[in-house]
GROMACS .gro file of C-alpha atoms in nm:
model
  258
    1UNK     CA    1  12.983   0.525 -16.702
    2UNK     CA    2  13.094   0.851 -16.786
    3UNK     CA    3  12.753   0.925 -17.008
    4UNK     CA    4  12.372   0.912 -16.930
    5UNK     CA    5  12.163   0.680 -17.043
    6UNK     CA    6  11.802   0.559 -17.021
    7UNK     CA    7  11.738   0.339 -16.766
    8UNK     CA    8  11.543   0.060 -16.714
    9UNK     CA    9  11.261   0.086 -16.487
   10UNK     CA   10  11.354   0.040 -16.128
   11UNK     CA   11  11.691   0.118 -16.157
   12UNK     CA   12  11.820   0.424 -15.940
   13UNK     CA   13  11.874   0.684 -16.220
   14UNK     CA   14  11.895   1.042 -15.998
   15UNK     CA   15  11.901   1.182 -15.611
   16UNK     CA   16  11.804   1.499 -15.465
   17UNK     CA   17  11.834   1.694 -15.139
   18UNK     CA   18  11.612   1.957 -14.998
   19UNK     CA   19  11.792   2.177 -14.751
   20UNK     CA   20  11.690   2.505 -14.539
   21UNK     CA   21  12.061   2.715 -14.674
   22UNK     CA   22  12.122   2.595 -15.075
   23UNK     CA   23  12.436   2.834 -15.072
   24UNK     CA   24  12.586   2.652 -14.733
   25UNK     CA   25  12.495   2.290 -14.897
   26UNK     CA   26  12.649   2.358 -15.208
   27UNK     CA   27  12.974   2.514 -15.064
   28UNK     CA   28  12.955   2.178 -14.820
   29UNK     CA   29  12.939   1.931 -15.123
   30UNK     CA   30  13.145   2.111 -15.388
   31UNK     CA   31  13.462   2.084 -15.104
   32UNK     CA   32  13.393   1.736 -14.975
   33UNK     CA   33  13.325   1.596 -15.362
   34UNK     CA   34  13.460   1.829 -15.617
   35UNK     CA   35  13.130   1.929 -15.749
   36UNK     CA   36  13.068   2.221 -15.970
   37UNK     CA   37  12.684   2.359 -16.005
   38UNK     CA   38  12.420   2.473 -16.237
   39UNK     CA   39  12.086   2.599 -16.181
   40UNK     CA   40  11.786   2.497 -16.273
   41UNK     CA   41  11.573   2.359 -16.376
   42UNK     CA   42  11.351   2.705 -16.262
   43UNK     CA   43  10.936   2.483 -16.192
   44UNK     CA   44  11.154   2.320 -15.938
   45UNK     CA   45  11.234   2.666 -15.735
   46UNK     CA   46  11.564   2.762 -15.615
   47UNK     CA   47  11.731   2.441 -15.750
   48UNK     CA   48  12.118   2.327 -15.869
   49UNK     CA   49  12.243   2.022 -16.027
   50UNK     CA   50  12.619   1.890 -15.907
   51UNK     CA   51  12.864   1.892 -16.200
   52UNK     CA   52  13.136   1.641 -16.202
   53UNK     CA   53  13.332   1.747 -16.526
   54UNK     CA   54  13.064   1.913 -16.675
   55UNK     CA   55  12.844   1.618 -16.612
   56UNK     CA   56  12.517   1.652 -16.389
   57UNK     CA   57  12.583   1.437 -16.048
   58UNK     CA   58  12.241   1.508 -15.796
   59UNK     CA   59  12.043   1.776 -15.717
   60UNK     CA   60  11.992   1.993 -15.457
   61UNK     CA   61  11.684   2.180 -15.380
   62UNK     CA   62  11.571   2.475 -15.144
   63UNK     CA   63  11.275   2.385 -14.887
   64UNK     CA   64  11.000   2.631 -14.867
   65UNK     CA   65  11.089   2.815 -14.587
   66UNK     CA   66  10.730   2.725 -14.424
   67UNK     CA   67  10.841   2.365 -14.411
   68UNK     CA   68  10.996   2.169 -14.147
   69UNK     CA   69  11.029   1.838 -14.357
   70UNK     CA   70  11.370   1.653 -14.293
   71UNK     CA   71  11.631   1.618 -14.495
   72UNK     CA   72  11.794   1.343 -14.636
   73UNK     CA   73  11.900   1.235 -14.970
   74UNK     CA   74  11.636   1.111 -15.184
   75UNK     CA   75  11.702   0.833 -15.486
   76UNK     CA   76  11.478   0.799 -15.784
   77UNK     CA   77  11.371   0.491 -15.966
   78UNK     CA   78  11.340   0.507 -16.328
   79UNK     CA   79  10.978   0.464 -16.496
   80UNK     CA   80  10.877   0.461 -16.839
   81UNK     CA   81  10.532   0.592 -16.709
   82UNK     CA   82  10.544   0.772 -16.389
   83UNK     CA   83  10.111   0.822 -16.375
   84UNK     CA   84  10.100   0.436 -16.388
   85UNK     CA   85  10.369   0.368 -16.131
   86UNK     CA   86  10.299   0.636 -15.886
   87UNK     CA   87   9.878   0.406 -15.960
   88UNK     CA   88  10.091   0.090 -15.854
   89UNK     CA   89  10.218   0.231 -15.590
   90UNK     CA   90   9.868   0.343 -15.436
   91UNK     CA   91   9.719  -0.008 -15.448
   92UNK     CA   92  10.013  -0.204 -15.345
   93UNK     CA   93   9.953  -0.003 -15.000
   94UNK     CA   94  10.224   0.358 -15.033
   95UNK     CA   95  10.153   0.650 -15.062
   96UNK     CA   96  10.194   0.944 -15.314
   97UNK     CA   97  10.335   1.234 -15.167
   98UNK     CA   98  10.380   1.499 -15.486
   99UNK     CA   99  10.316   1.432 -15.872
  100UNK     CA  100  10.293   1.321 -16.068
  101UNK     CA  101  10.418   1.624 -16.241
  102UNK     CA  102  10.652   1.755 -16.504
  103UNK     CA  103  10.968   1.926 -16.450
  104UNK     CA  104  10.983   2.161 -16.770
  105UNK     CA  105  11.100   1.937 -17.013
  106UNK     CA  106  11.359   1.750 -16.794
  107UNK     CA  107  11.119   1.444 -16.750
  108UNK     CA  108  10.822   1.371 -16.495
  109UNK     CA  109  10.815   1.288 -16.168
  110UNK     CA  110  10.638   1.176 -15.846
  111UNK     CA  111  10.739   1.178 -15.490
  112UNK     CA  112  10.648   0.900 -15.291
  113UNK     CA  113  10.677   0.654 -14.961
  114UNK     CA  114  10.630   0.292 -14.928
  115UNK     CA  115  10.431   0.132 -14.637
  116UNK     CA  116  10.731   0.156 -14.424
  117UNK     CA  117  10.727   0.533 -14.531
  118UNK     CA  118  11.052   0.542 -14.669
  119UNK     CA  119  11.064   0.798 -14.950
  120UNK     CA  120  11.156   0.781 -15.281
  121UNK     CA  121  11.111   0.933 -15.594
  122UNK     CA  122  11.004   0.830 -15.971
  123UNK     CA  123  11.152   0.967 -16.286
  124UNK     CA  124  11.027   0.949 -16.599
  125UNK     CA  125  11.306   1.044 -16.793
  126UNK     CA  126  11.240   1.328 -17.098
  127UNK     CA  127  11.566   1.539 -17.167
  128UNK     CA  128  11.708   1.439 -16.846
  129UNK     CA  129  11.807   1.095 -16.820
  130UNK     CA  130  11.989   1.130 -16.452
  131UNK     CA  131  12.315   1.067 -16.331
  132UNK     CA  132  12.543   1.117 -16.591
  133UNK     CA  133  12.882   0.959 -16.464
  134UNK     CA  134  12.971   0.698 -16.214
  135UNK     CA  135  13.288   0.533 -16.095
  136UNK     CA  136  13.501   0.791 -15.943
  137UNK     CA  137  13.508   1.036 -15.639
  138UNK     CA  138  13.183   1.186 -15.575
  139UNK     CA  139  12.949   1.012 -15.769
  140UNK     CA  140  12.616   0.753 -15.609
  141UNK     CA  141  12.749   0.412 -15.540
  142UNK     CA  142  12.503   0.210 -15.450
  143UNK     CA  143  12.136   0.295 -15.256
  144UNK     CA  144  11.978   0.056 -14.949
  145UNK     CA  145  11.681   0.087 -14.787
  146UNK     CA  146  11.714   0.059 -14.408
  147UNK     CA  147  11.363  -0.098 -14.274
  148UNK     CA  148  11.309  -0.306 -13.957
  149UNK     CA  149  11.260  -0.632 -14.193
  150UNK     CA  150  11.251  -0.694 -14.567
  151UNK     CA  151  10.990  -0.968 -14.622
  152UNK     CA  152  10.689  -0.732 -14.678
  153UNK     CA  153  10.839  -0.394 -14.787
  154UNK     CA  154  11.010  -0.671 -15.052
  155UNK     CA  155  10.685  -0.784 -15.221
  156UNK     CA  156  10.592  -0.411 -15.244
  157UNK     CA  157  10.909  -0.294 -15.433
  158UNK     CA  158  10.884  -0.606 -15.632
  159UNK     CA  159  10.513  -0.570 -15.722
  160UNK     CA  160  10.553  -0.210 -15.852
  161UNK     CA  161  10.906  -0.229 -16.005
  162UNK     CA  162  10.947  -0.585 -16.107
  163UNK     CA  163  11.220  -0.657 -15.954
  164UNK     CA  164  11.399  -0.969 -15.941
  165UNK     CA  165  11.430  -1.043 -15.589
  166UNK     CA  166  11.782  -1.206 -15.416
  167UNK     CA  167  11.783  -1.248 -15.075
  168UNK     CA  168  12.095  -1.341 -14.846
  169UNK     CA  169  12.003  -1.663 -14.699
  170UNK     CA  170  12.146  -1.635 -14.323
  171UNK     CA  171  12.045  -1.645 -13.993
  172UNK     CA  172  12.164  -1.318 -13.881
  173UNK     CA  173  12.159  -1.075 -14.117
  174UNK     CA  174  11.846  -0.957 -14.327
  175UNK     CA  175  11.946  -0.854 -14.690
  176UNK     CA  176  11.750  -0.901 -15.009
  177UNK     CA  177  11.916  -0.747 -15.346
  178UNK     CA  178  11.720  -0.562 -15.601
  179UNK     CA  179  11.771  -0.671 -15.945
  180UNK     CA  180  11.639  -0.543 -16.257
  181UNK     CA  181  11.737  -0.837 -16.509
  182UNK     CA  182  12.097  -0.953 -16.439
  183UNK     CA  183  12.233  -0.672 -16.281
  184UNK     CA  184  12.172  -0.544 -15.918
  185UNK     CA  185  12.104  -0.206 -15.875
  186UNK     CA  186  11.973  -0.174 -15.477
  187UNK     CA  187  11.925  -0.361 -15.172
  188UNK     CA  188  11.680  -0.374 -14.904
  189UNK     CA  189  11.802  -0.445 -14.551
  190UNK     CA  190  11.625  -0.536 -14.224
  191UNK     CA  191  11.831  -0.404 -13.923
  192UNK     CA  192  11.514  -0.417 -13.725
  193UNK     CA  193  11.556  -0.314 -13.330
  194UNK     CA  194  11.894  -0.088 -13.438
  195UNK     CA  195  11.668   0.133 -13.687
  196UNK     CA  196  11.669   0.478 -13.601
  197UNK     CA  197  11.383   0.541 -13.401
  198UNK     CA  198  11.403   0.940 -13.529
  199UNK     CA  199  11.458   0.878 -13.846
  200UNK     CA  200  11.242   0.539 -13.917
  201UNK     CA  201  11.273   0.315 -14.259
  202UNK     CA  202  11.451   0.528 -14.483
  203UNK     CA  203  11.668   0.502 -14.813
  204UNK     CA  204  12.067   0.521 -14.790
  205UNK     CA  205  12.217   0.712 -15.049
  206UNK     CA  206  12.614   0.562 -15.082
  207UNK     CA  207  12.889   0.794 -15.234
  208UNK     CA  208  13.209   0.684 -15.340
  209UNK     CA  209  13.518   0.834 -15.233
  210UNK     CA  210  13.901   0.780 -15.326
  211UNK     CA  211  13.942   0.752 -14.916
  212UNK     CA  212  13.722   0.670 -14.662
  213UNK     CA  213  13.945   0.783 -14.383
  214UNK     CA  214  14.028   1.120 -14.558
  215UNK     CA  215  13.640   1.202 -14.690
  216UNK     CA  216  13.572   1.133 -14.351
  217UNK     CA  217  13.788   1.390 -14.167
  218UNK     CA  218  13.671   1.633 -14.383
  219UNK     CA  219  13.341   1.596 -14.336
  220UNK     CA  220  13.359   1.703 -13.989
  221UNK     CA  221  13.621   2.001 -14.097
  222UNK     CA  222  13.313   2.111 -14.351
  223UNK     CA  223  13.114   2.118 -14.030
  224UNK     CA  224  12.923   1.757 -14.097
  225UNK     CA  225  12.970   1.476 -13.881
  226UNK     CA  226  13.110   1.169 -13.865
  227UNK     CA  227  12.818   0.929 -13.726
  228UNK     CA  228  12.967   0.564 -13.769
  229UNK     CA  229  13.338   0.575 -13.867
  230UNK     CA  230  13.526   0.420 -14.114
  231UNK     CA  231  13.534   0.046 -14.118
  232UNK     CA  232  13.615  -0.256 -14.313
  233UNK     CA  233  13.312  -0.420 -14.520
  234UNK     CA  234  13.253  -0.652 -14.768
  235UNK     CA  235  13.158  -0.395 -15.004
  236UNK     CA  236  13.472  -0.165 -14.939
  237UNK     CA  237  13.624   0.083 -14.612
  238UNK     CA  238  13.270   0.260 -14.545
  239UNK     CA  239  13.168   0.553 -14.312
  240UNK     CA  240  12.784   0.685 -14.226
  241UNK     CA  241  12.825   1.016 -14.213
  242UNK     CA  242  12.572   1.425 -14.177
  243UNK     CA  243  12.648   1.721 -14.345
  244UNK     CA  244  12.575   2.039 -14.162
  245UNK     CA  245  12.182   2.003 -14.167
  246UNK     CA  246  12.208   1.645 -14.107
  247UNK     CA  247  12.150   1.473 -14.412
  248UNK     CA  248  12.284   1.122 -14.373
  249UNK     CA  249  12.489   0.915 -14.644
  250UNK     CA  250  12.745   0.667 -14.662
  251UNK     CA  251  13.081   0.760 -14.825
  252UNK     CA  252  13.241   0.424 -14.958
  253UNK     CA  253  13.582   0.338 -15.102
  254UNK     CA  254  13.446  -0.003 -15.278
  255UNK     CA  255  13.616  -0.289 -15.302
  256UNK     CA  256  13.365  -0.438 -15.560
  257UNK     CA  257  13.109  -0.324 -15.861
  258UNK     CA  258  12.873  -0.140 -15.653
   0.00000   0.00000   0.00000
């Protein structure tokens, strides 16, 4: 995909990081993935977009410098009507954080958690439609939410997003796929005693590299760390990984379509 396009609702269409040093983070990212930046837009406050060729990537935001929140990449899942979804998401038991509210005339949006309290955002996509290329070095791969087990969190995701639901029928390992018609677009997965206990449920933002093994090193040159490293997967050679103020991702050469 080397364009943007609308998506269909549910499918992961942006992410975004708030950080405490946006000059740092951007110098951090723009070595370890190539990315250029932009600013703006200005009603989100000191805020840049990463370019890959001239095409927007993520975002990444400045925290108010009252605010201790953590941070970690955050998806977004597309909705043609962010006031009814962020309604759905109330009465199927999460919570709404921030929003619904418009971003200039990028599109609208809402910040929210499930009943895990993993967070996520909505976007309801005006002028921008999101990630605008996909398939090479330094663009999202793929996004999982981590939980302790999928069978409830499931019927929440499905009931507000309509998504088909696949689960991986086997005794030791908890993984349902998100799909919005025929094509898969997330997965949930219960890892349930080996979830962080600092970090609780949470969503996994996956980046694809050209090499696992050489992203990997570098991310502890840049002054990140390396938390799990690089190993062979069904989906490709991944590694979980921190940048400096410990954001948490998963860099990925894939060896299939995610």
């Amino acid at each position: 995909m080397t364009e943007a396009a609308r998506r269909k609702p549910g499918t992961p269409c942006w992410v975004s990081l708030m950080v405490h040093d946006l000059d740092a983070t951007q110098e951090f990212y723009g070595a370890l993935f190539g990315w250029r930046f932009r600013p703006g837009p200005h009603q989100l406050g000191p805020y840049v977009r990463g370019l890959m060729d001239d095409r927007e990537v993520a975002g990444i935001g400045r925290l108010p410098g009252e605010r201790s929140l953590p941070v970690a990449w955050t998806p977004y899942l597309a909705s043609d009507d962010a006031d009814e979804t962020a309604e759905s998401i109330r009465c199927s038991g999460g919570t709404v954080a921030v929003g619904p509210l418009d971003a200039a005339h990028a599109g609208r949006m809402v910040i929210c958690s499930d009943p895990t309290g993993a967070v996520f955002g909505v976007w309801q996509a005006a002028a921008h439609l999101g990630t605008a290329v996909a398939g090479t070095h330094g663009t999202p791969a793929w996004h999982e939410l981590l939980t302790q087990e999928t069978e409830a969190v499931s019927k929440f995701y499905k009931t507000v997003f309509g998504y088909e639901l696949d689960p991986l029928v086997s005794a030791d390992l908890d993984l349902v796929t998100l799909r919005v018609g025929d094509r898969a677009v997330a997965s949930l997965h219960g890892v349930g005693a080996a979830l962080p206990r600092d970090r609780g449920a949470h969503w996994m933002t996956w980046f694809r590299v050209a090499d696992t093994d050489e992203s990997a090193r570098l991310v502890t040159e840049l002054g990140g760390q390396v938390l799990e490293p690089p190993r062979d997967d069904p989906a490709g050679r991944l590694a979980t990984v921190a940048d400096p103020e410990g954001a948490v991702f998963t860099i990925v050469r894939s060896s299939t379509g995610r």
